[in-house]
Tab-separated table of C-alpha atoms in Angstrom:
chain	number	residue	atom	x	y	z
A	26	MET	CA	12.162	-53.158	163.763
A	27	GLU	CA	12.170	-50.014	166.006
A	28	THR	CA	14.637	-47.421	164.752
A	29	VAL	CA	15.808	-46.377	168.770
A	30	GLY	CA	17.884	-49.945	168.599
A	31	LEU	CA	19.538	-48.837	165.225
A	32	TRP	CA	22.630	-47.252	167.301
A	33	GLN	CA	23.483	-50.033	169.110
A	34	LEU	CA	23.395	-52.299	165.804
A	35	ALA	CA	25.414	-49.552	164.419
A	36	GLU	CA	27.815	-49.319	167.028
A	37	GLU	CA	28.305	-53.098	167.156
A	38	GLN	CA	29.703	-52.786	163.489
A	39	GLN	CA	32.451	-49.980	164.433
A	40	PRO	CA	35.058	-52.448	164.980
A	41	TYR	CA	34.684	-53.900	161.395
A	42	MET	CA	33.869	-50.495	159.702
A	43	THR	CA	37.226	-49.571	161.283
A	44	ALA	CA	39.154	-51.882	159.779
A	45	MET	CA	37.552	-51.716	156.469
A	46	ARG	CA	38.432	-48.282	156.287
A	47	ARG	CA	41.668	-48.504	156.777
A	48	LEU	CA	42.291	-51.450	154.465
A	49	PHE	CA	40.898	-49.104	151.783
A	50	HIS	CA	42.975	-45.810	153.054
A	51	THR	CA	46.422	-48.047	152.596
A	52	GLU	CA	45.155	-49.709	149.317
A	53	PRO	CA	43.555	-46.313	147.487
A	54	GLU	CA	43.346	-46.887	143.678
A	55	LEU	CA	42.416	-43.796	140.995
A	56	SER	CA	39.107	-43.495	139.399
A	57	GLY	CA	38.075	-45.619	136.844
A	58	ARG	CA	41.114	-48.347	138.292
A	59	GLU	CA	39.415	-49.193	141.343
A	60	PHE	CA	39.794	-53.060	140.594
A	61	LYS	CA	41.632	-54.347	143.708
A	62	THR	CA	39.039	-52.176	146.154
A	63	ARG	CA	36.240	-53.858	144.019
A	64	GLU	CA	37.601	-57.207	144.918
A	65	THR	CA	37.636	-56.852	148.260
A	66	LEU	CA	34.183	-55.505	148.278
A	67	CYS	CA	33.536	-58.550	146.322
A	68	LYS	CA	35.077	-60.775	149.269
A	69	GLU	CA	32.687	-58.981	151.998
A	70	LEU	CA	29.633	-59.146	150.359
A	71	THR	CA	30.281	-62.837	149.372
A	72	ASP	CA	30.985	-63.257	152.987
A	73	MET	CA	27.591	-61.569	154.294
A	74	GLY	CA	25.443	-63.900	151.412
A	75	ILE	CA	25.007	-60.468	149.769
A	76	PRO	CA	24.237	-61.113	145.589
A	77	TYR	CA	25.729	-58.556	143.509
A	78	THR	CA	26.061	-57.341	140.008
A	79	LEU	CA	29.345	-56.127	138.445
A	80	LEU	CA	28.873	-53.612	135.994
A	81	PRO	CA	31.158	-52.312	133.222
A	82	GLY	CA	34.276	-50.512	134.543
A	83	THR	CA	34.670	-51.172	138.498
A	84	GLY	CA	31.307	-50.441	140.192
A	85	LEU	CA	29.081	-52.732	141.432
A	86	ILE	CA	25.386	-52.796	142.949
A	87	ALA	CA	24.665	-55.312	145.996
A	88	GLN	CA	21.193	-55.898	146.826
A	89	VAL	CA	19.367	-57.327	149.959
A	90	LYS	CA	15.607	-58.146	149.759
A	91	GLY	CA	13.617	-58.352	152.696
A	92	ARG	CA	11.136	-61.499	152.979
A	93	LEU	CA	8.641	-59.305	153.712
A	94	PRO	CA	6.816	-56.645	151.311
A	95	GLY	CA	7.972	-52.886	151.384
A	96	PRO	CA	9.805	-49.884	149.417
A	97	SER	CA	13.022	-49.949	147.393
A	98	ARG	CA	15.614	-48.005	148.473
A	99	LEU	CA	18.485	-47.453	147.427
A	100	LEU	CA	22.044	-46.296	149.291
A	101	ARG	CA	25.418	-45.069	147.612
A	102	SER	CA	28.711	-44.985	148.173
A	103	ASP	CA	31.830	-43.551	146.029
A	104	MET	CA	35.514	-45.838	145.719
A	105	ASP	CA	37.915	-43.808	144.244
A	106	ALA	CA	40.981	-41.982	145.604
A	107	LEU	CA	42.901	-38.861	144.604
A	108	PRO	CA	46.225	-38.301	142.613
A	109	LEU	CA	47.757	-36.941	145.392
A	110	GLU	CA	50.912	-37.835	147.450
A	111	GLU	CA	49.252	-38.065	151.392
A	112	LEU	CA	51.173	-37.000	154.107
A	113	PRO	CA	51.997	-39.358	157.065
A	114	ASP	CA	50.979	-36.496	159.533
A	115	ASN	CA	47.754	-34.728	160.084
A	116	PRO	CA	47.532	-31.394	160.845
A	117	VAL	CA	48.214	-32.550	165.191
A	118	GLN	CA	49.780	-36.207	164.894
A	119	ALA	CA	50.745	-38.991	162.874
A	120	LYS	CA	47.833	-40.837	160.832
A	121	VAL	CA	46.732	-44.167	162.413
A	122	CYS	CA	47.298	-45.377	158.640
A	123	VAL	CA	48.659	-43.928	154.939
A	124	SER	CA	48.528	-45.078	151.653
A	125	ARG	CA	51.078	-47.647	150.675
A	126	ASN	CA	50.433	-46.562	147.065
A	127	ARG	CA	52.908	-43.286	145.746
A	128	GLY	CA	51.067	-40.642	144.523
A	129	VAL	CA	47.528	-42.209	145.213
A	130	CYS	CA	45.246	-41.078	148.664
A	131	HIS	CA	41.801	-41.490	149.912
A	132	ALA	CA	41.584	-38.010	150.881
A	133	CYS	CA	38.008	-36.983	150.531
A	134	GLY	CA	36.813	-39.931	152.767
A	135	HIS	CA	35.547	-42.635	150.107
A	136	ASP	CA	37.378	-44.838	152.057
A	137	ALA	CA	34.964	-43.948	155.036
A	138	HIS	CA	31.949	-44.216	152.339
A	139	MET	CA	32.624	-47.903	151.658
A	140	ALA	CA	33.648	-48.991	155.100
A	141	MET	CA	30.284	-47.476	156.816
A	142	LEU	CA	28.020	-49.409	153.955
A	143	LEU	CA	29.386	-52.356	154.313
A	144	GLY	CA	28.422	-52.083	157.881
A	145	THR	CA	25.032	-51.183	157.113
A	146	LEU	CA	24.868	-54.179	154.618
A	147	ARG	CA	25.804	-56.290	157.350
A	148	VAL	CA	23.029	-55.395	159.884
A	149	LEU	CA	20.307	-55.435	156.999
A	150	SER	CA	21.922	-58.962	155.763
A	151	ALA	CA	21.021	-60.236	159.442
A	152	MET	CA	17.933	-59.023	159.476
A	153	ARG	CA	16.145	-59.994	156.342
A	154	GLU	CA	13.366	-62.264	157.505
A	155	GLU	CA	12.447	-59.166	159.585
A	156	LEU	CA	13.017	-56.558	156.971
A	157	HIS	CA	10.454	-54.694	154.362
A	158	GLY	CA	11.099	-54.239	150.767
A	159	THR	CA	14.919	-54.212	149.035
A	160	VAL	CA	18.085	-52.273	149.440
A	161	SER	CA	20.130	-51.675	146.844
A	162	ALA	CA	23.695	-50.878	147.560
A	163	CYS	CA	25.727	-48.900	144.646
A	164	PHE	CA	29.205	-48.758	145.017
A	165	GLU	CA	30.022	-45.844	142.206
A	166	GLU	CA	33.251	-46.214	140.250
A	167	GLY	CA	34.923	-43.190	139.566
A	168	GLU	CA	32.900	-40.404	141.359
A	169	GLU	CA	35.920	-37.644	141.277
A	170	THR	CA	36.032	-37.702	137.761
A	171	ASN	CA	32.205	-38.591	137.160
A	172	CYS	CA	34.032	-41.741	134.826
A	173	GLY	CA	31.385	-44.165	136.924
A	174	LEU	CA	28.361	-42.378	136.708
A	175	PRO	CA	27.165	-43.491	133.232
A	176	ALA	CA	27.722	-47.218	133.616
A	177	MET	CA	25.711	-46.436	137.340
A	178	MET	CA	22.332	-44.989	135.763
A	179	THR	CA	22.286	-46.997	133.205
A	180	ALA	CA	22.290	-50.074	135.638
A	181	LEU	CA	19.687	-48.646	137.334
A	182	ASP	CA	16.978	-47.869	134.687
A	183	GLY	CA	15.326	-51.210	134.796
A	184	MET	CA	15.353	-51.032	138.361
A	185	LYS	CA	12.971	-50.253	140.601
A	186	ILE	CA	13.447	-47.192	142.753
A	187	ASP	CA	11.633	-45.311	145.643
A	188	GLU	CA	14.213	-43.294	147.609
A	189	CYS	CA	18.026	-43.036	147.753
A	190	PHE	CA	20.726	-41.706	149.966
A	191	ALA	CA	24.144	-40.749	150.674
A	192	LEU	CA	26.455	-39.732	153.099
A	193	HIS	CA	29.909	-37.724	152.473
A	194	VAL	CA	31.652	-36.857	155.507
A	195	TYR	CA	32.673	-33.538	155.661
A	196	SER	CA	35.919	-31.446	157.622
A	197	GLY	CA	33.566	-28.338	157.973
A	198	LEU	CA	31.492	-30.092	160.274
A	199	GLU	CA	32.626	-31.344	164.028
A	200	ALA	CA	32.685	-35.015	164.354
A	201	GLY	CA	29.501	-36.725	165.993
A	202	LYS	CA	27.169	-34.139	164.179
A	203	ILE	CA	25.830	-34.783	161.162
A	204	CYS	CA	23.300	-32.548	158.876
A	205	LEU	CA	20.336	-33.715	157.325
A	206	THR	CA	18.785	-30.430	156.226
A	207	SER	CA	16.411	-30.322	153.404
A	208	GLY	CA	17.314	-27.980	150.056
A	209	PRO	CA	20.439	-27.178	148.244
A	210	ARG	CA	23.640	-29.071	150.119
A	211	MET	CA	26.386	-29.411	147.780
A	212	ALA	CA	26.864	-26.936	144.250
A	213	GLY	CA	26.753	-28.010	140.662
A	214	ALA	CA	29.236	-27.340	138.450
A	215	VAL	CA	30.052	-25.540	135.505
A	216	ARG	CA	33.133	-26.546	133.503
A	217	PHE	CA	34.720	-24.785	130.963
A	218	ASP	CA	37.287	-25.487	128.855
A	219	LEU	CA	38.028	-22.849	126.029
A	220	THR	CA	41.089	-21.892	123.754
A	221	PHE	CA	41.672	-18.228	122.143
A	222	LYS	CA	43.180	-18.758	118.923
A	223	GLY	CA	44.739	-15.883	117.161
A	224	ARG	CA	48.161	-15.767	114.937
A	225	ALA	CA	51.575	-16.526	116.001
A	226	GLY	CA	54.500	-14.001	115.299
A	227	HIS	CA	57.757	-12.083	117.021
A	228	GLY	CA	57.610	-10.634	120.455
A	229	SER	CA	58.921	-7.655	119.186
A	230	ARG	CA	56.234	-6.987	116.374
A	231	PRO	CA	52.697	-7.689	118.194
A	232	ASP	CA	51.237	-5.321	115.001
A	233	LEU	CA	51.714	-8.178	112.987
A	234	ALA	CA	50.650	-11.125	115.192
A	235	VAL	CA	47.138	-11.518	116.652
A	236	ASN	CA	48.233	-12.343	120.376
A	237	PRO	CA	45.692	-14.766	122.175
A	238	ILE	CA	47.291	-14.175	125.677
A	239	ILE	CA	45.273	-10.731	125.229
A	240	PRO	CA	41.916	-11.833	124.857
A	241	ALA	CA	42.107	-14.748	127.030
A	242	VAL	CA	43.617	-12.190	130.371
A	243	HIS	CA	40.112	-10.027	128.966
A	244	MET	CA	38.310	-13.076	129.637
A	245	VAL	CA	39.541	-13.549	133.089
A	246	GLY	CA	38.059	-9.972	134.171
A	247	GLU	CA	34.972	-9.701	131.766
A	248	LEU	CA	33.767	-13.067	133.325
A	249	ASP	CA	33.941	-11.754	136.703
A	250	SER	CA	32.385	-8.439	136.273
A	251	LEU	CA	29.967	-9.911	134.026
A	252	LEU	CA	28.845	-12.849	137.331
A	253	GLN	CA	29.246	-10.214	139.762
A	254	ASN	CA	26.494	-7.302	137.573
A	255	ARG	CA	23.927	-10.062	135.497
A	256	LEU	CA	23.448	-12.632	138.054
A	257	ALA	CA	20.736	-12.089	140.731
A	258	ALA	CA	21.681	-10.617	144.204
A	259	ASP	CA	21.197	-13.288	145.741
A	260	ALA	CA	22.653	-16.003	143.456
A	261	ALA	CA	25.169	-18.203	145.192
A	262	VAL	CA	28.259	-18.573	142.920
A	263	THR	CA	31.815	-19.318	142.505
A	264	LEU	CA	34.186	-18.844	139.765
A	265	GLY	CA	37.698	-20.491	140.194
A	266	TRP	CA	39.810	-20.338	137.421
A	267	CYS	CA	42.049	-23.104	137.536
A	268	GLN	CA	44.384	-23.510	134.434
A	269	PHE	CA	45.864	-20.412	132.105
A	270	ARG	CA	48.318	-22.553	129.581
A	271	ALA	CA	49.923	-20.008	126.489
A	272	GLY	CA	53.353	-19.510	125.213
A	273	ASP	CA	57.197	-21.715	124.867
A	274	THR	CA	59.447	-18.523	125.547
A	275	TRP	CA	59.715	-15.089	126.522
A	276	ASN	CA	60.345	-13.445	122.790
A	277	VAL	CA	57.665	-15.726	120.653
A	278	ILE	CA	53.840	-14.386	120.545
A	279	PRO	CA	51.634	-17.977	120.558
A	280	GLU	CA	49.271	-19.165	118.390
A	281	THR	CA	46.872	-20.220	121.265
A	282	ALA	CA	46.138	-19.261	124.756
A	283	ALA	CA	43.389	-21.918	126.733
A	284	LEU	CA	41.697	-21.287	130.063
A	285	SER	CA	39.982	-23.982	132.324
A	286	GLY	CA	38.352	-23.954	135.379
A	287	SER	CA	34.684	-24.052	137.188
A	288	ALA	CA	31.710	-22.232	138.525
A	289	ARG	CA	29.699	-24.025	141.089
A	290	TYR	CA	26.166	-22.670	141.994
A	291	PHE	CA	23.057	-24.283	144.067
A	292	ARG	CA	20.218	-23.075	141.850
A	293	ARG	CA	19.696	-24.701	137.790
A	294	GLN	CA	18.504	-21.226	136.506
A	295	ASP	CA	22.152	-19.577	138.037
A	296	GLY	CA	24.593	-22.586	136.192
A	297	GLU	CA	22.393	-22.235	133.232
A	298	GLN	CA	22.736	-18.182	133.153
A	299	VAL	CA	26.917	-19.018	134.196
A	300	LEU	CA	27.035	-20.833	131.208
A	301	ASN	CA	25.385	-18.811	128.735
A	302	LEU	CA	27.391	-15.668	129.986
A	303	ILE	CA	30.612	-17.736	129.665
A	304	HIS	CA	29.824	-18.095	125.866
A	305	SER	CA	28.853	-14.636	125.571
A	306	ALA	CA	31.961	-13.312	126.501
A	307	ALA	CA	34.387	-15.625	125.073
A	308	ASP	CA	33.007	-15.121	121.769
A	309	GLY	CA	31.882	-11.137	122.146
A	310	ILE	CA	35.711	-11.019	123.245
A	311	ALA	CA	37.117	-13.031	120.469
A	312	VAL	CA	35.634	-10.954	117.826
A	313	LEU	CA	36.989	-7.922	119.485
A	314	HIS	CA	40.546	-8.938	119.321
A	315	GLY	CA	40.397	-10.300	115.854
A	316	CYS	CA	41.035	-14.037	116.874
A	317	THR	CA	38.638	-17.387	117.489
A	318	VAL	CA	37.360	-19.510	120.279
A	319	GLU	CA	36.966	-22.990	120.589
A	320	TYR	CA	35.752	-24.847	123.400
A	321	GLU	CA	36.123	-28.366	124.316
A	322	PRO	CA	33.736	-30.847	124.573
A	323	THR	CA	34.203	-30.703	128.407
A	324	THR	CA	32.591	-27.364	128.804
A	325	GLY	CA	29.119	-27.169	130.061
A	326	ILE	CA	26.985	-27.884	133.565
A	327	ILE	CA	28.645	-31.438	134.372
A	328	LEU	CA	26.790	-31.575	137.670
A	329	GLY	CA	23.214	-29.971	139.026
A	330	PRO	CA	23.169	-29.854	143.087
A	331	VAL	CA	22.517	-31.674	145.306
A	332	ILE	CA	18.962	-30.671	146.415
A	333	ASN	CA	17.768	-32.729	149.375
A	334	ASP	CA	13.963	-34.005	149.242
A	335	ALA	CA	12.233	-32.268	152.312
A	336	ALA	CA	9.937	-35.133	153.017
A	337	VAL	CA	13.087	-37.706	153.209
A	338	SER	CA	15.084	-35.499	155.092
A	339	ALA	CA	12.692	-35.046	158.035
A	340	ARG	CA	11.771	-38.568	158.098
A	341	VAL	CA	15.598	-39.710	158.425
A	342	ARG	CA	16.184	-36.710	160.952
A	343	ALA	CA	13.456	-37.954	162.914
A	344	ALA	CA	14.819	-41.115	162.738
A	345	VAL	CA	18.351	-40.316	163.778
A	346	SER	CA	17.198	-38.430	166.271
A	347	ALA	CA	15.191	-41.579	167.839
A	348	ALA	CA	17.975	-43.503	167.611
A	349	CYS	CA	20.921	-41.480	168.177
A	350	GLY	CA	19.978	-38.065	170.205
A	351	GLN	CA	18.691	-34.922	169.459
A	352	ALA	CA	22.197	-33.559	170.030
A	353	ALA	CA	23.629	-35.665	166.852
A	354	LEU	CA	21.792	-33.555	164.237
A	355	LYS	CA	23.242	-30.202	163.381
A	356	ASP	CA	22.868	-27.924	160.281
A	357	CYS	CA	25.836	-26.371	158.804
A	358	ALA	CA	26.101	-24.173	155.780
A	359	PRO	CA	25.742	-25.940	151.905
A	360	TRP	CA	29.153	-27.136	150.762
A	361	TYR	CA	30.318	-25.488	147.502
A	362	ALA	CA	31.748	-29.205	146.436
A	363	SER	CA	29.761	-30.978	143.634
A	364	GLU	CA	28.674	-34.404	143.657
A	365	THR	CA	27.624	-37.281	141.539
A	366	PHE	CA	24.941	-38.243	143.669
A	367	SER	CA	22.898	-34.791	142.406
A	368	ARG	CA	22.237	-36.958	139.554
A	369	TYR	CA	20.699	-39.694	141.584
A	370	LEU	CA	18.243	-36.816	143.412
A	371	GLU	CA	17.044	-35.828	139.688
A	372	ARG	CA	15.634	-39.181	139.441
A	373	TRP	CA	14.144	-39.972	142.797
A	374	PRO	CA	13.463	-38.636	145.564
A	375	GLY	CA	16.364	-38.629	148.502
A	376	ALA	CA	19.055	-37.146	150.587
A	377	LEU	CA	22.404	-36.807	151.309
A	378	GLY	CA	23.931	-36.391	154.535
A	379	LEU	CA	27.117	-34.364	155.852
A	380	LEU	CA	28.366	-36.422	158.382
A	381	GLY	CA	30.654	-34.369	160.327
A	382	ILE	CA	34.435	-35.377	161.288
A	383	ARG	CA	36.192	-32.249	162.390
A	384	ASN	CA	38.308	-33.147	165.605
A	385	GLU	CA	40.587	-30.561	166.704
A	386	SER	CA	42.341	-32.800	169.145
A	387	LEU	CA	42.741	-35.591	166.830
A	388	GLY	CA	43.834	-33.539	163.503
A	389	SER	CA	40.942	-34.105	161.462
A	390	GLY	CA	39.846	-30.862	160.287
A	391	ALA	CA	41.971	-30.662	157.438
A	392	PRO	CA	40.330	-29.918	154.089
A	393	HIS	CA	38.780	-32.166	151.905
A	394	HIS	CA	41.447	-33.286	148.693
A	395	ASN	CA	44.812	-31.881	150.870
A	396	ALA	CA	47.779	-34.311	151.789
A	397	ALA	CA	47.105	-33.579	155.432
A	398	PHE	CA	43.073	-34.956	155.369
A	399	ASP	CA	42.139	-37.356	158.012
A	400	VAL	CA	39.253	-39.502	159.391
A	401	ASP	CA	38.041	-39.360	162.717
A	402	GLU	CA	37.144	-43.135	162.671
A	403	ALA	CA	34.857	-43.007	165.580
A	404	VAL	CA	31.830	-41.239	163.845
A	405	LEU	CA	31.476	-44.516	161.317
A	406	ALA	CA	28.926	-45.891	163.777
A	407	LEU	CA	26.946	-42.530	163.300
A	408	GLY	CA	27.372	-42.950	159.325
A	409	ALA	CA	25.828	-46.336	159.619
A	410	ALA	CA	23.039	-45.638	162.205
A	411	THR	CA	21.750	-42.856	159.763
A	412	GLU	CA	21.887	-45.405	156.745
A	413	LEU	CA	20.042	-48.148	158.749
A	414	ALA	CA	17.278	-44.850	159.731
A	415	PHE	CA	16.917	-44.463	156.255
A	416	VAL	CA	15.955	-47.761	155.222
A	417	LEU	CA	14.287	-48.708	158.184
A	418	SER	CA	12.334	-45.768	159.222
A	419	LYS	CA	8.950	-45.212	158.194
């Protein structure tokens, strides 16, 4: 099939994808608990006549096998929502739909990801007789917490995959644009959860105790200084301290002080160096202050950066340009959020497209993981066209 016809095929799915996005949005489920979400996906796939395999947990893999020989390509969507109470309004107006599950909402766009992949599968299912190769569609459980990644990677171990592709809606890019740039696109993540352990005592006699708050405070400043002075000048790294937990009252020196946070990076060597500096700083500070430091098993590089393959990115860009027009393409700066799709890209050549959703007139410009987050649903057709471009282009 000529890629120039992809836009029409995708646009025909716009009403269906809009309805599915709203259905998923109103019934969000947390990571690892996407039971009703999977039931809905299974129903839609069954209606399309597409076989699927259920994974341990809530993930699944669907497959469309073409009649003609060709490559084996993988598309991925995430499924989970966030533990966040949704606001009924975006920054401009009332949202077209809101979560019915108190304290849970799709504030990152995974509802749109599922809807677009279903729309893409509808098109591919209808053209099996002229389809070359096999398309595996992965609906991944628990992307926000990484909990579904092991089951998905295990299920894919025995499958032949030539290339992979995914989309992520992005409020940092205007609606109607898609970024398909090669190279680093989303950040890797170093997580740290560490506890300084001292000796509790009375607040009036710090000399008789070993106050763990002091080394914990030093750790905050010391690591900031180390990253500034030890990392290469061109390293793009951020450090986010997110939790500091110590003590229960004003006159008791606690036994422990715990710190948690993350660093984000775009080059693997920078992530490895950050992790080494975290250990070096914490170990040294603990010795200096006469206490010990313990690391939770969660401390480490939890995700690598999303690095788009140059050849796959260029091929999909060309196909999208032919199908949707050159104006649909726009480059943007790398996004400092992290994505489990990085694990797929470590196995197979592929790319992740950032699909713009920012429309100030509609109010779809709030940051991700924000209670006012909203999606400009008009972009769903561009997303499906891009997925089709990945599958059908040569």
